[in-house]
Amino acid sequence: MIGRIIAELGPWSWWVLGMLLLAAELVMPGVFLVWIGLGAILTGAISLLLWETGFWTWQLQALVFAASAIVFTLAGRRYFSRLETESDQPLLNQRGASLVGRTAVLAEPIREGRGRIRLDDTFWLVSGPDLPGGARVRIVSANGQDLRVEEA
């Protein structure tokens, strides 16, 4: 069935595929299908020019499509990566990293390298040297949810 549709549409089948991919980008945003869709449209444009020639086989069309999709993807990533700006809040979604440098009181003593502190309304697991409960500590690093502390 698909082979029959492609045979009937001829070079326009690439245009249809490209438009379907661009429409799918609207449903699944992520700016990825755009580049593949542009590769299909470029292949369709070349197919309009070369459809009647003997060397424009489906294998060559597939290679042109794959190469153009890769080139468009790399060019798009390069272009959009230059547009990224520095954030005025670089630690916005990195809560653990935003705590580095703060001091707190141990809610539970650090035994065998593990303990807990309370910062604001949250208890955090900490690692560091063994210290008694109530000792003042400074957060020196964060690895995900695990905070490393030292005596303040």
C-alpha angles and dihedrals in degrees: 000000000000091000090053092050092050091048091050095045094043113181090357090072088078090052091051091049091049093050091047090052092048090049090048088056088063090055096041106031117198103113094248106101089053091072094047090047091052089051090054092048091050090050088050091052091051090045091056088059099040105030096110095046119102097231097055095094126163089256092058090045090053091050092049090048093049093046094046092047090052093046092048091047094050093044092048093049091048093048096047094044088062090055094060112110130205113266121236086219106040094169095049096120096027102080096168093051091049089061095060110119096024122119127223142169119253110252089191125021119258107248123176088357098306132097144132137252131189118228117179103318099335134086113220129197111235136189127205143099118335109273134166122255113273093033117138113243136182121220108235102174144359129215107184105299095343115096123199114213140185131194111279 
